[in-house]
XYZ file of C-alpha atoms in Angstrom:
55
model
C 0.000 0.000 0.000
C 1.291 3.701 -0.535
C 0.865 5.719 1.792
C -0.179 9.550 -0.034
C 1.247 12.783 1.981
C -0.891 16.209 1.617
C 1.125 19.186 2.192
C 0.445 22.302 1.173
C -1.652 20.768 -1.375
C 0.792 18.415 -3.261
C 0.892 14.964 -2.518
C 4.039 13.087 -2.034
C 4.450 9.031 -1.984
C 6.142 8.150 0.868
C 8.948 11.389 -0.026
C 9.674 10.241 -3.419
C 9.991 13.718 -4.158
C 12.005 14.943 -1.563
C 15.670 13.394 -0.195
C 17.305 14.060 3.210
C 20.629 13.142 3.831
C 21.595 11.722 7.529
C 21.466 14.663 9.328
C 18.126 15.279 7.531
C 19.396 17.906 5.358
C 17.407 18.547 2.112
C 19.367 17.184 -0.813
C 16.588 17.097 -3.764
C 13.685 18.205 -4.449
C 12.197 17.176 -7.483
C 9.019 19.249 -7.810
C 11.448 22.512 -7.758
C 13.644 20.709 -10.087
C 16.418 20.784 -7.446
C 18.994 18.017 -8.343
C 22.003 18.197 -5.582
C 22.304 20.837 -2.695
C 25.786 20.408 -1.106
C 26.437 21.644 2.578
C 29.456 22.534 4.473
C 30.340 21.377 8.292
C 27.751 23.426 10.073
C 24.960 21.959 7.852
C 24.377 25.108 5.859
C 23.656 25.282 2.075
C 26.848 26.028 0.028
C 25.987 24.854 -3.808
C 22.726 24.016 -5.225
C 22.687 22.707 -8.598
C 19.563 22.649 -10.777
C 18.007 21.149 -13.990
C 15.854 18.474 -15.236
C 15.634 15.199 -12.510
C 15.311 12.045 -13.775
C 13.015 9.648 -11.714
């Protein structure tokens, strides 16, 4: 079964669209077409790269 997320009014299935690295930093985002956000020691955003993601 798949479990369907409602935020903000789009759905998610089971964060397919969104990946978190282990210290549940933000690395993708596919709705916002976010491929790769890199982040230094104190966990804040130094490069964010962009462009088409590829399920």
């Amino acid at each position: 079964m798949t479990r369907k997320i409602l935020f903000n009014g789009v759905r998610y299935n089971d964060g397919n669209r969104l990946t978190y690295d282990k210290n549940g930093c933000l690395t993708s985002d596919k709705d916002k077409e976010i491929s790769s956000i890199q982040y230094n020691s104190l966990n804040l955003p130094t490069h964010q790269s962009r462009g088409q993601v590829i399920d």
